[in-house]
Amino acid sequence: MMQTESRFSRLDPLTKTIFIAVAISIMTYKGTLNYALYVYAFSLALVLLSKLCLSRLLKIYLAFSPFIIGLSWFNAYIASITAVPNPIEVGFMVAARILSLINFSVYFSLTTDPDDLVLSLIHNVRIPYQYAYALSIAYLILVKLLNYYVEVLHSLKGRLAIRWDFEALKLIIPLTASMLAYVSSYVDALSASMEARGFGLGDRSYWRVVKFSKADTTASALALAVATMVMLW
């Protein structure tokens, strides 16, 4: 799962969550193209500073291009027929928001070990380990779905089943069914493994502790301070 050992990739999972929540809050509260571009630049900076593979990010962009362009065009069209000024700006704002969400997803999923996420929830938030592991499993399934979708789409292109990403829309129903079957088989295997290990039978001890460091505290405080200033500005 871990791709790099940069300082930004080693941040506590909750610090990363605070970064993302703050950025999304700003992007939502300040509904303008400028702020959407600021958040996109921030999300891209996180990816670059974490030294993640840009070719992988480009593959994900291409895989989700039907949704990026389609939703942007649809929102611009709705804005134009409802007499909203600058409908083209609305389209670009939606595109910047979607790209930001993709960047944040890539940053979090490729730099966060599921075990670190579990231990951080247990030690920092005092969440019972059963619930912490449940959240971790949900996160793991989402990451696997993202990777599965991207790989299947590029496999279809490689076999010339589709020539470009927009043609994937005609396969959305069988592709969705395939993804659900994949998740179902994965969850079945995971539940059998957890049952065999006596999951949920009492308190556990852990061989390592994941807690906020000074860097995590400083970064989180700065993010919250910036968000507060932007909201009040």
Tab-separated table of C-alpha atoms in Angstrom:
chain	number	residue	atom	x	y	z
A	1	MET	CA	0.000	0.000	0.000
A	2	MET	CA	2.694	2.490	0.982
A	3	GLN	CA	4.388	3.996	-2.046
A	4	THR	CA	6.849	6.463	-0.529
A	5	GLU	CA	8.479	7.542	2.706
A	6	SER	CA	8.146	11.293	2.310
A	7	ARG	CA	7.184	13.467	5.255
A	8	PHE	CA	3.689	14.028	3.891
A	9	SER	CA	3.071	10.314	3.424
A	10	ARG	CA	4.095	9.618	7.035
A	11	LEU	CA	1.512	11.959	8.550
A	12	ASP	CA	-1.053	10.377	10.844
A	13	PRO	CA	-4.189	9.204	8.976
A	14	LEU	CA	-6.311	11.583	11.058
A	15	THR	CA	-4.098	14.502	10.041
A	16	LYS	CA	-4.652	13.573	6.408
A	17	THR	CA	-8.373	13.372	7.105
A	18	ILE	CA	-8.313	16.860	8.649
A	19	PHE	CA	-6.458	18.212	5.592
A	20	ILE	CA	-9.052	16.726	3.261
A	21	ALA	CA	-12.059	17.759	5.365
A	22	VAL	CA	-10.788	21.339	5.644
A	23	ALA	CA	-10.131	21.583	1.902
A	24	ILE	CA	-13.532	20.161	0.982
A	25	SER	CA	-15.238	22.509	3.463
A	26	ILE	CA	-13.529	25.525	1.893
A	27	MET	CA	-14.365	24.308	-1.608
A	28	THR	CA	-18.027	23.843	-0.652
A	29	TYR	CA	-18.472	26.994	1.443
A	30	LYS	CA	-16.700	29.236	-1.065
A	31	GLY	CA	-18.526	28.127	-4.200
A	32	THR	CA	-16.408	29.932	-6.776
A	33	LEU	CA	-14.022	28.811	-9.486
A	34	ASN	CA	-11.074	30.555	-7.821
A	35	TYR	CA	-11.426	28.625	-4.567
A	36	ALA	CA	-12.032	25.381	-6.453
A	37	LEU	CA	-8.736	25.959	-8.275
A	38	TYR	CA	-6.953	26.791	-4.996
A	39	VAL	CA	-8.140	23.508	-3.493
A	40	TYR	CA	-7.164	21.618	-6.644
A	41	ALA	CA	-3.672	23.140	-6.479
A	42	PHE	CA	-3.432	22.120	-2.806
A	43	SER	CA	-4.555	18.554	-3.551
A	44	LEU	CA	-2.083	18.272	-6.419
A	45	ALA	CA	0.680	19.634	-4.172
A	46	LEU	CA	-0.067	16.883	-1.635
A	47	VAL	CA	0.299	14.268	-4.374
A	48	LEU	CA	3.560	15.775	-5.637
A	49	LEU	CA	5.070	16.294	-2.177
A	50	SER	CA	4.245	12.687	-1.317
A	51	LYS	CA	6.238	11.618	-4.401
A	52	LEU	CA	3.434	9.466	-5.739
A	53	CYS	CA	3.497	8.009	-9.230
A	54	LEU	CA	2.105	10.625	-11.623
A	55	SER	CA	1.476	8.044	-14.346
A	56	ARG	CA	-0.844	6.255	-11.935
A	57	LEU	CA	-2.676	9.528	-11.268
A	58	LEU	CA	-3.011	10.120	-15.019
A	59	LYS	CA	-4.501	6.639	-15.496
A	60	ILE	CA	-7.107	7.437	-12.851
A	61	TYR	CA	-7.863	10.791	-14.503
A	62	LEU	CA	-8.435	9.007	-17.813
A	63	ALA	CA	-10.581	6.313	-16.210
A	64	PHE	CA	-12.859	8.910	-14.623
A	65	SER	CA	-12.823	11.327	-17.580
A	66	PRO	CA	-16.423	10.434	-18.607
A	67	PHE	CA	-17.646	11.548	-15.186
A	68	ILE	CA	-15.363	14.601	-15.015
A	69	ILE	CA	-16.369	15.934	-18.428
A	70	GLY	CA	-19.954	14.679	-18.300
A	71	LEU	CA	-20.793	16.198	-14.908
A	72	SER	CA	-19.014	19.447	-15.795
A	73	TRP	CA	-20.911	19.768	-19.068
A	74	PHE	CA	-24.230	18.854	-17.421
A	75	ASN	CA	-23.812	21.459	-14.661
A	76	ALA	CA	-22.773	24.103	-17.186
A	77	TYR	CA	-25.865	23.285	-19.264
A	78	ILE	CA	-28.170	23.488	-16.233
A	79	ALA	CA	-26.569	26.817	-15.301
A	80	SER	CA	-27.150	28.151	-18.823
A	81	ILE	CA	-30.868	27.284	-18.920
A	82	THR	CA	-31.454	28.678	-15.424
A	83	ALA	CA	-29.913	32.030	-16.345
A	84	VAL	CA	-26.932	31.627	-14.018
A	85	PRO	CA	-24.148	34.037	-15.028
A	86	ASN	CA	-20.989	32.434	-16.444
A	87	PRO	CA	-22.221	28.843	-16.984
A	88	ILE	CA	-18.837	27.894	-18.446
A	89	GLU	CA	-17.224	28.942	-15.172
A	90	VAL	CA	-19.652	26.638	-13.353
A	91	GLY	CA	-18.515	23.740	-15.554
A	92	PHE	CA	-14.849	24.390	-14.834
A	93	MET	CA	-15.596	24.722	-11.114
A	94	VAL	CA	-17.280	21.301	-11.072
A	95	ALA	CA	-14.347	19.789	-12.978
A	96	ALA	CA	-11.863	21.286	-10.497
A	97	ARG	CA	-13.872	19.908	-7.581
A	98	ILE	CA	-13.992	16.397	-9.035
A	99	LEU	CA	-10.266	16.450	-9.832
A	100	SER	CA	-9.564	17.629	-6.277
A	101	LEU	CA	-11.564	14.737	-4.835
A	102	ILE	CA	-9.645	12.312	-7.060
A	103	ASN	CA	-6.323	13.779	-5.921
A	104	PHE	CA	-7.294	13.538	-2.250
A	105	SER	CA	-8.457	9.946	-2.740
A	106	VAL	CA	-5.198	8.991	-4.434
A	107	TYR	CA	-3.130	10.750	-1.761
A	108	PHE	CA	-4.949	9.078	1.125
A	109	SER	CA	-5.237	5.596	-0.382
A	110	LEU	CA	-1.638	5.320	-1.607
A	111	THR	CA	-0.003	6.722	1.518
A	112	THR	CA	-2.148	5.213	4.279
A	113	ASP	CA	-1.578	1.744	5.668
A	114	PRO	CA	-4.946	0.250	6.771
A	115	ASP	CA	-3.300	-0.897	10.014
A	116	ASP	CA	-2.189	2.674	10.736
A	117	LEU	CA	-5.738	3.873	10.140
A	118	VAL	CA	-7.102	1.322	12.619
A	119	LEU	CA	-4.499	2.067	15.284
A	120	SER	CA	-4.889	5.818	14.861
A	121	LEU	CA	-8.644	5.570	15.400
A	122	ILE	CA	-8.099	3.391	18.470
A	123	HIS	CA	-5.343	5.429	20.115
A	124	ASN	CA	-6.238	8.989	19.065
A	125	VAL	CA	-10.044	8.926	19.013
A	126	ARG	CA	-10.564	6.076	21.501
A	127	ILE	CA	-12.896	4.262	19.108
A	128	PRO	CA	-13.496	0.614	20.142
A	129	TYR	CA	-11.367	-1.641	18.003
A	130	GLN	CA	-14.400	-3.435	16.490
A	131	TYR	CA	-15.664	-0.151	15.004
A	132	ALA	CA	-12.166	0.964	14.036
A	133	TYR	CA	-11.626	-2.240	12.084
A	134	ALA	CA	-15.048	-1.883	10.465
A	135	LEU	CA	-14.089	1.594	9.206
A	136	SER	CA	-10.749	0.242	8.044
A	137	ILE	CA	-12.458	-2.533	6.083
A	138	ALA	CA	-14.779	-0.015	4.419
A	139	TYR	CA	-11.721	2.049	3.460
A	140	LEU	CA	-9.950	-1.045	2.127
A	141	ILE	CA	-12.963	-2.007	0.007
A	142	LEU	CA	-13.179	1.495	-1.484
A	143	VAL	CA	-9.484	1.417	-2.393
A	144	LYS	CA	-9.877	-1.997	-4.011
A	145	LEU	CA	-12.919	-0.791	-5.950
A	146	LEU	CA	-10.983	2.214	-7.237
A	147	ASN	CA	-8.073	0.045	-8.373
A	148	TYR	CA	-10.409	-2.577	-9.852
A	149	TYR	CA	-12.347	0.010	-11.884
A	150	VAL	CA	-9.193	1.634	-13.250
A	151	GLU	CA	-7.529	-1.671	-14.144
A	152	VAL	CA	-10.649	-3.125	-15.805
A	153	LEU	CA	-11.112	0.017	-17.881
A	154	HIS	CA	-7.521	-0.003	-19.103
A	155	SER	CA	-7.734	-3.749	-19.744
A	156	LEU	CA	-10.787	-3.180	-21.960
A	157	LYS	CA	-8.900	-0.501	-23.865
A	158	GLY	CA	-5.882	-2.779	-24.237
A	159	ARG	CA	-8.072	-5.501	-25.764
A	160	LEU	CA	-9.778	-2.905	-27.998
A	161	ALA	CA	-13.163	-3.649	-26.406
A	162	ILE	CA	-13.417	0.118	-26.072
A	163	ARG	CA	-11.332	2.669	-27.921
A	164	TRP	CA	-11.644	5.533	-25.473
A	165	ASP	CA	-12.918	6.037	-21.949
A	166	PHE	CA	-16.323	7.481	-22.841
A	167	GLU	CA	-17.311	4.168	-24.408
A	168	ALA	CA	-17.156	2.670	-20.910
A	169	LEU	CA	-20.528	4.291	-20.220
A	170	LYS	CA	-22.242	1.701	-22.425
A	171	LEU	CA	-20.682	-0.998	-20.220
A	172	ILE	CA	-21.580	0.636	-16.913
A	173	ILE	CA	-24.188	-2.001	-15.938
A	174	PRO	CA	-22.013	-5.115	-16.504
A	175	LEU	CA	-19.027	-3.257	-15.051
A	176	THR	CA	-20.997	-2.381	-11.908
A	177	ALA	CA	-22.208	-5.980	-11.582
A	178	SER	CA	-18.631	-7.216	-11.913
A	179	MET	CA	-17.440	-4.781	-9.234
A	180	LEU	CA	-20.209	-5.844	-6.843
A	181	ALA	CA	-19.364	-9.522	-7.388
A	182	TYR	CA	-15.698	-8.746	-6.705
A	183	VAL	CA	-16.537	-6.938	-3.458
A	184	SER	CA	-18.909	-9.712	-2.376
A	185	SER	CA	-16.260	-12.411	-2.795
A	186	TYR	CA	-13.691	-10.251	-0.992
A	187	VAL	CA	-16.025	-9.566	1.951
A	188	ASP	CA	-16.908	-13.269	2.248
A	189	ALA	CA	-13.231	-14.220	2.449
A	190	LEU	CA	-12.543	-11.409	4.903
A	191	SER	CA	-15.421	-12.353	7.215
A	192	ALA	CA	-14.288	-15.997	7.254
A	193	SER	CA	-10.762	-14.881	8.152
A	194	MET	CA	-12.024	-12.628	10.967
A	195	GLU	CA	-14.244	-15.383	12.356
A	196	ALA	CA	-11.327	-17.833	12.351
A	197	ARG	CA	-9.253	-15.361	14.378
A	198	GLY	CA	-11.940	-14.853	17.026
A	199	PHE	CA	-12.615	-11.260	16.055
A	200	GLY	CA	-14.656	-9.390	18.667
A	201	LEU	CA	-13.957	-11.684	21.621
A	202	GLY	CA	-12.459	-9.103	23.963
A	203	ASP	CA	-9.946	-6.323	24.359
A	204	ARG	CA	-6.763	-6.459	22.360
A	205	SER	CA	-3.212	-5.275	22.906
A	206	TYR	CA	-1.136	-3.841	20.074
A	207	TRP	CA	2.497	-4.232	19.207
A	208	ARG	CA	2.762	-0.568	18.237
A	209	VAL	CA	0.960	2.671	18.991
A	210	VAL	CA	-0.035	5.237	16.363
A	211	LYS	CA	-0.540	8.668	17.936
A	212	PHE	CA	-0.337	12.296	16.915
A	213	SER	CA	3.225	13.583	16.697
A	214	LYS	CA	4.263	17.232	17.014
A	215	ALA	CA	4.258	17.469	13.218
A	216	ASP	CA	0.699	16.117	13.100
A	217	THR	CA	-0.487	18.562	15.749
A	218	THR	CA	1.189	21.516	14.018
A	219	ALA	CA	-0.112	20.573	10.567
A	220	SER	CA	-3.660	20.024	11.841
A	221	ALA	CA	-3.665	23.312	13.760
A	222	LEU	CA	-2.421	25.219	10.701
A	223	ALA	CA	-5.056	23.603	8.482
A	224	LEU	CA	-7.852	24.489	10.902
A	225	ALA	CA	-6.530	28.044	11.311
A	226	VAL	CA	-6.416	28.570	7.544
A	227	ALA	CA	-9.937	27.176	7.193
A	228	THR	CA	-11.232	29.510	9.907
A	229	MET	CA	-9.653	32.570	8.271
A	230	VAL	CA	-11.007	31.641	4.841
A	231	MET	CA	-14.518	31.053	6.191
A	232	LEU	CA	-14.519	34.405	8.006
A	233	TRP	CA	-12.950	36.341	5.145
